[in-house]
CSV table of C-alpha atoms in Angstrom, one decimal:
chain,number,residue,atom,x,y,z
X,28,MET,CA,-14.6,6.4,-44.4
X,29,LYS,CA,-12.2,4.7,-42.5
X,30,LEU,CA,-11.7,7.0,-40.1
X,31,ARG,CA,-15.4,7.2,-39.4
X,32,LYS,CA,-15.2,3.3,-38.8
X,33,VAL,CA,-12.8,3.4,-36.1
X,34,THR,CA,-14.4,6.2,-34.3
X,35,ALA,CA,-17.7,4.3,-33.9
X,36,ALA,CA,-15.7,1.7,-33.0
X,37,SER,CA,-13.9,3.3,-30.5
X,38,ALA,CA,-17.2,4.7,-29.2
X,39,VAL,CA,-19.0,0.9,-28.5
X,40,VAL,CA,-15.4,0.2,-26.4
X,41,LEU,CA,-15.9,3.6,-24.2
X,42,ALA,CA,-19.5,2.5,-23.9
X,43,LEU,CA,-19.1,-0.7,-22.9
X,44,ALA,CA,-15.9,0.3,-20.3
X,45,VAL,CA,-17.8,2.7,-18.9
X,46,SER,CA,-20.6,0.5,-18.4
X,47,ALA,CA,-18.6,-2.4,-16.8
X,48,THR,CA,-17.1,0.3,-14.7
X,49,ALA,CA,-20.7,1.4,-13.4
X,50,CYS,CA,-21.3,-2.2,-12.6
X,51,GLY,CA,-18.6,-3.3,-10.5
X,52,SER,CA,-18.6,-0.1,-8.6
X,53,ASN,CA,-22.0,-0.5,-7.0
X,54,ASP,CA,-21.3,-4.4,-6.6
X,55,LYS,CA,-18.1,-3.4,-4.3
X,56,ASP,CA,-19.6,-0.6,-2.2
X,57,PRO,CA,-22.7,-1.6,-0.6
X,58,GLY,CA,-22.9,1.7,1.0
X,59,SER,CA,-23.2,4.1,-2.0
X,60,SER,CA,-26.7,3.2,-3.3
X,61,GLY,CA,-29.7,0.1,-2.8
X,62,GLY,CA,-30.5,0.2,-6.4
X,63,GLY,CA,-31.8,-3.2,-6.9
X,64,LYS,CA,-28.7,-4.4,-6.1
X,65,LYS,CA,-27.9,-7.0,-3.0
X,66,ILE,CA,-26.1,-7.4,0.0
X,67,ALA,CA,-24.6,-10.3,1.6
X,68,ILE,CA,-24.7,-10.4,5.3
X,69,GLY,CA,-23.2,-13.1,7.7
X,70,ILE,CA,-24.7,-14.1,10.7
X,71,LYS,CA,-25.3,-17.3,12.7
X,72,PHE,CA,-28.0,-19.5,11.7
X,73,ASP,CA,-28.4,-21.7,15.1
X,74,GLN,CA,-28.6,-18.9,18.4
X,75,PRO,CA,-31.8,-18.8,19.5
X,76,GLY,CA,-32.0,-14.5,20.5
X,77,LEU,CA,-29.0,-13.7,18.1
X,78,GLY,CA,-29.5,-15.6,14.8
X,79,GLN,CA,-31.3,-18.0,14.1
X,80,LYS,CA,-32.8,-19.4,10.6
X,81,THR,CA,-36.4,-20.6,10.9
X,82,PRO,CA,-39.3,-21.4,8.9
X,83,GLN,CA,-40.7,-17.8,9.3
X,84,GLY,CA,-37.1,-16.0,8.3
X,85,TYR,CA,-34.3,-14.9,10.5
X,86,SER,CA,-34.4,-13.6,13.8
X,87,GLY,CA,-32.4,-12.8,16.8
X,88,PHE,CA,-30.7,-9.6,18.0
X,89,ASP,CA,-27.5,-9.6,15.5
X,90,VAL,CA,-30.4,-10.1,12.7
X,91,ASP,CA,-32.0,-7.0,13.9
X,92,VAL,CA,-28.6,-4.9,14.5
X,93,ALA,CA,-27.6,-6.4,10.9
X,94,LYS,CA,-31.1,-5.3,9.0
X,95,TYR,CA,-31.2,-1.8,10.6
X,96,VAL,CA,-27.3,-1.4,9.3
X,97,ALA,CA,-28.0,-2.7,6.1
X,98,LYS,CA,-31.3,-0.3,5.7
X,99,LYS,CA,-28.8,2.8,7.1
X,100,LEU,CA,-26.6,1.5,3.5
X,101,GLY,CA,-29.5,2.1,1.3
X,102,TYR,CA,-30.7,-1.8,1.3
X,103,ASN,CA,-34.2,-2.8,2.0
X,104,GLU,CA,-34.8,-6.3,3.8
X,105,ASP,CA,-35.7,-8.1,0.4
X,106,GLN,CA,-32.0,-7.1,-1.1
X,107,ILE,CA,-30.4,-8.8,2.1
X,108,GLU,CA,-28.6,-12.0,1.5
X,109,TRP,CA,-28.3,-14.1,4.4
X,110,LYS,CA,-24.9,-16.5,4.3
X,111,GLU,CA,-24.5,-18.8,7.7
X,112,SER,CA,-21.2,-17.7,9.4
X,113,LYS,CA,-19.8,-20.5,11.2
X,114,SER,CA,-17.1,-19.2,14.1
X,115,ALA,CA,-14.1,-21.0,12.4
X,116,ASP,CA,-15.3,-19.7,8.9
X,117,ARG,CA,-16.0,-15.8,9.1
X,118,GLU,CA,-12.3,-14.2,8.8
X,119,THR,CA,-12.4,-16.4,5.2
X,120,MET,CA,-15.7,-15.2,4.3
X,121,LEU,CA,-14.6,-11.4,4.8
X,122,GLN,CA,-11.1,-12.2,2.9
X,123,ARG,CA,-12.7,-13.9,0.0
X,124,GLY,CA,-15.4,-10.9,-0.3
X,125,ASP,CA,-18.5,-13.4,0.3
X,126,VAL,CA,-20.0,-11.1,2.6
X,127,GLN,CA,-20.0,-7.5,2.8
X,128,PHE,CA,-20.3,-7.7,6.3
X,129,ILE,CA,-20.8,-10.1,9.7
X,130,ALA,CA,-22.6,-9.7,12.5
X,131,ALA,CA,-22.6,-13.2,14.4
X,132,THR,CA,-21.3,-12.9,18.2
X,133,TYR,CA,-18.1,-11.8,16.8
X,134,SER,CA,-16.2,-10.8,20.0
X,135,ILE,CA,-13.1,-8.2,18.7
X,136,THR,CA,-9.6,-9.8,19.8
X,137,PRO,CA,-6.1,-8.3,19.2
X,138,GLU,CA,-6.0,-11.8,16.7
X,139,ARG,CA,-9.1,-11.0,14.6
X,140,GLU,CA,-7.9,-7.4,14.1
X,141,LYS,CA,-5.0,-8.8,12.3
X,142,LYS,CA,-7.0,-10.5,9.6
X,143,VAL,CA,-10.4,-8.3,9.6
X,144,ASP,CA,-11.6,-4.7,10.6
X,145,PHE,CA,-14.3,-4.6,13.3
X,146,ALA,CA,-17.1,-1.7,13.6
X,147,GLY,CA,-18.9,-1.4,16.8
X,148,PRO,CA,-18.6,-2.8,19.5
X,149,TYR,CA,-22.6,-2.9,19.6
X,150,LEU,CA,-22.9,-5.3,22.7
X,151,LEU,CA,-20.8,-5.5,25.6
X,152,ALA,CA,-21.2,-9.5,26.6
X,153,HIS,CA,-19.8,-11.4,29.4
X,154,GLN,CA,-19.1,-15.4,30.2
X,155,ASP,CA,-21.7,-16.5,32.4
X,156,VAL,CA,-23.7,-19.4,33.4
X,157,LEU,CA,-27.0,-20.4,33.3
X,158,LEU,CA,-28.7,-22.4,36.1
X,159,ARG,CA,-32.0,-24.1,36.7
X,160,ALA,CA,-34.6,-21.5,38.1
X,161,ASP,CA,-34.9,-23.3,41.4
X,162,ASP,CA,-31.1,-24.1,42.3
X,163,ASP,CA,-29.8,-21.5,44.8
X,164,SER,CA,-26.6,-23.7,45.3
X,165,ILE,CA,-24.7,-21.7,42.8
X,166,LYS,CA,-24.1,-18.1,43.5
X,167,SER,CA,-20.3,-17.8,42.7
X,168,PRO,CA,-18.1,-19.0,40.2
X,169,ALA,CA,-16.5,-20.8,43.5
X,170,ASP,CA,-19.3,-22.7,43.9
X,171,LEU,CA,-19.0,-24.7,40.8
X,172,ASN,CA,-16.5,-26.4,42.2
X,173,ASN,CA,-17.4,-30.3,42.2
X,174,LYS,CA,-20.5,-29.4,40.1
X,175,LYS,CA,-21.5,-30.6,36.7
X,176,LEU,CA,-20.3,-27.7,34.1
X,177,CYS,CA,-21.6,-27.8,30.5
X,178,SER,CA,-20.4,-26.2,27.4
X,179,VAL,CA,-20.0,-27.5,23.7
X,180,THR,CA,-17.7,-29.4,22.5
X,181,GLY,CA,-14.3,-27.7,21.4
X,182,SER,CA,-15.3,-24.4,23.1
X,183,THR,CA,-12.6,-22.5,25.7
X,184,SER,CA,-15.7,-21.6,28.1
X,185,ALA,CA,-15.9,-24.4,30.7
X,186,GLN,CA,-11.9,-24.7,30.6
X,187,ASN,CA,-11.7,-21.0,31.2
X,188,VAL,CA,-13.6,-21.7,34.3
X,189,LYS,CA,-11.6,-24.3,35.7
X,190,ASP,CA,-8.6,-23.3,35.1
X,191,LYS,CA,-9.1,-19.5,36.6
X,192,LEU,CA,-12.1,-19.9,39.2
X,193,ALA,CA,-13.5,-23.3,40.2
X,194,PRO,CA,-10.7,-26.0,39.5
X,195,LYS,CA,-12.9,-28.6,40.9
X,196,ALA,CA,-15.1,-28.2,38.6
X,197,ASN,CA,-16.1,-31.2,36.4
X,198,LEU,CA,-16.6,-30.7,32.8
X,199,GLN,CA,-18.9,-31.6,30.5
X,200,GLN,CA,-18.9,-31.2,26.6
X,201,TYR,CA,-22.2,-31.6,25.1
X,202,PRO,CA,-22.3,-31.5,21.2
X,203,THR,CA,-24.6,-28.8,20.7
X,204,TYR,CA,-26.4,-26.0,23.6
X,205,SER,CA,-29.5,-27.8,23.3
X,206,ALA,CA,-28.1,-30.8,24.4
X,207,CYS,CA,-26.7,-28.8,27.2
X,208,LEU,CA,-30.1,-27.5,28.5
X,209,THR,CA,-31.5,-30.5,27.9
X,210,GLY,CA,-29.1,-32.0,30.5
X,211,LEU,CA,-29.5,-28.9,32.6
X,212,GLN,CA,-33.0,-29.6,32.8
X,213,ASN,CA,-33.2,-33.1,33.5
X,214,LYS,CA,-30.4,-32.4,36.4
X,215,ALA,CA,-27.8,-34.2,34.3
X,216,ILE,CA,-25.6,-31.2,34.9
X,217,ASP,CA,-25.4,-28.4,37.1
X,218,ALA,CA,-24.8,-25.4,35.0
X,219,LEU,CA,-24.1,-24.5,31.6
X,220,THR,CA,-21.1,-21.5,30.4
X,221,THR,CA,-20.6,-19.4,27.4
X,222,ASP,CA,-21.6,-16.1,26.7
X,223,ASP,CA,-24.3,-14.4,28.8
X,224,SER,CA,-26.3,-13.1,25.3
X,225,ILE,CA,-26.1,-16.7,23.8
X,226,LEU,CA,-27.2,-18.4,27.4
X,227,ALA,CA,-30.1,-15.9,27.3
X,228,GLY,CA,-31.2,-16.2,23.7
X,229,TYR,CA,-31.5,-19.8,24.4
X,230,ALA,CA,-33.7,-19.6,27.9
X,231,SER,CA,-35.9,-16.9,26.5
X,232,GLN,CA,-37.4,-19.8,24.0
X,233,ALA,CA,-41.0,-20.5,24.6
X,234,GLN,CA,-40.2,-23.9,25.9
X,235,PHE,CA,-37.9,-23.0,28.6
X,236,LYS,CA,-39.6,-19.9,29.9
X,237,GLY,CA,-39.0,-19.6,33.7
X,238,LYS,CA,-37.1,-22.7,34.1
X,239,PHE,CA,-33.7,-21.3,33.9
X,240,LYS,CA,-32.1,-18.3,35.3
X,241,LEU,CA,-28.5,-16.3,34.7
X,242,GLY,CA,-25.8,-16.4,37.3
X,243,GLY,CA,-24.7,-12.9,36.5
X,244,PHE,CA,-21.3,-13.9,37.3
X,245,LYS,CA,-19.7,-11.7,34.4
X,246,MET,CA,-16.8,-13.4,34.6
X,247,THR,CA,-15.3,-12.2,31.0
X,248,ASN,CA,-15.6,-9.1,28.5
X,249,GLU,CA,-16.9,-10.1,25.4
X,250,ASN,CA,-17.1,-7.0,23.0
X,251,TYR,CA,-19.2,-7.8,19.5
X,252,GLY,CA,-18.1,-6.3,16.5
X,253,ILE,CA,-19.7,-6.2,12.8
X,254,GLY,CA,-16.8,-7.5,11.0
X,255,VAL,CA,-15.9,-6.3,7.8
X,256,LYS,CA,-12.7,-6.9,4.9
X,257,LYS,CA,-9.6,-5.4,6.5
X,258,GLY,CA,-9.6,-1.8,4.9
X,259,SER,CA,-13.2,-2.1,3.7
X,260,ASP,CA,-15.0,1.9,3.9
X,261,LEU,CA,-18.0,0.3,5.1
X,262,LYS,CA,-16.6,0.4,8.8
X,263,ALA,CA,-17.2,4.1,8.9
X,264,LYS,CA,-20.7,3.8,7.4
X,265,ILE,CA,-21.7,0.7,9.9
X,266,ASN,CA,-20.3,2.8,13.0
X,267,LYS,CA,-22.3,5.8,11.8
X,268,ALA,CA,-25.7,3.4,11.6
X,269,LEU,CA,-24.7,1.9,14.7
X,270,GLU,CA,-24.8,5.2,16.7
X,271,ASP,CA,-27.9,6.1,15.0
X,272,MET,CA,-29.8,2.9,16.1
X,273,VAL,CA,-28.8,3.6,19.9
X,274,ALA,CA,-29.7,7.1,19.5
X,275,ASP,CA,-33.5,6.5,18.3
X,276,GLY,CA,-34.1,3.6,20.5
X,277,SER,CA,-34.2,0.8,18.1
X,278,TRP,CA,-31.1,-0.9,19.9
X,279,ASP,CA,-33.0,-1.2,23.5
X,280,LYS,CA,-36.0,-2.3,21.6
X,281,ALA,CA,-34.3,-5.0,19.7
X,282,VAL,CA,-32.4,-5.9,23.3
X,283,LYS,CA,-36.1,-6.2,24.9
X,284,ALA,CA,-37.9,-8.5,22.1
X,285,ASN,CA,-34.7,-10.8,22.1
X,286,PHE,CA,-33.4,-11.3,25.4
X,287,GLY,CA,-36.4,-9.8,27.6
X,288,PRO,CA,-37.6,-13.3,28.5
X,289,ALA,CA,-34.8,-14.6,30.4
X,290,ASN,CA,-34.6,-11.2,32.5
X,291,TYR,CA,-31.1,-10.3,30.7
X,292,GLN,CA,-29.3,-7.9,32.3
X,293,ASN,CA,-27.8,-6.3,29.6
X,294,GLU,CA,-25.2,-3.5,29.7
X,295,PRO,CA,-25.9,-0.4,28.4
X,296,ALA,CA,-24.8,0.3,24.6
X,297,PRO,CA,-21.4,0.4,24.3
X,298,LYS,CA,-19.5,3.6,22.8
X,299,ILE,CA,-18.3,2.8,19.2
X,300,GLY,CA,-14.7,2.4,19.7
X,301,ASP,CA,-15.0,1.4,23.4
X,302,ILE,CA,-13.1,-1.8,23.8
X,303,LYS,CA,-13.5,-3.6,27.3
X,304,SER,CA,-10.6,-5.7,28.0
């Protein structure tokens, strides 16, 4: 009698252990199956054309890439939990497990690769300038000398131009890219600098259509990757998804949908692991 009681109790403990293990493994491996689970993905909430939160939902090239990858991992759009990933928070969010992956204009650099792993790259962007559509006075980086050059407070983009290309540029720091755009439109500044993809996203907004143009200077290479936690097996799965996105034409479609109105002359889709220095 006593033996049967112990055996029954052991069976209950074993069943609970198996159940807990099964739940835990699903939570930690978003690529195994959708199965009603959620996947947390980090994006920018304030970059038109790339990652933007709107009353209608989330939109942008990074969002389209993230949705495609999530689907390949077995998740429908309604199973995605979008989380804002500000530039300074991205490594910490991945290390803590707040998100499974981040697609947020996340340039692959040696310093960042010490902390997180990257799938991709999925876009090769370049530092560029945005100009008024009717301004023909700035045709090369050297023409930025004695011009008012804007970037957001805390950004190194404008300083890079002054240090390396146009030492007499008059740097102007504004709190947001939108403020820089207003200054550019009102002729309070002459040019705005950051990644060309970000500039194209802002210029593609309906209220700015036809008012701005990209300089096309390609001053740096910015290899956008999808960040994952160090050692995560998601890296290989995401790389395969990115290859599929290019192969089936979804990548080109997303580029045209999000950057087209700014006449963004994008680079071809990069090969996985091909980091341009």
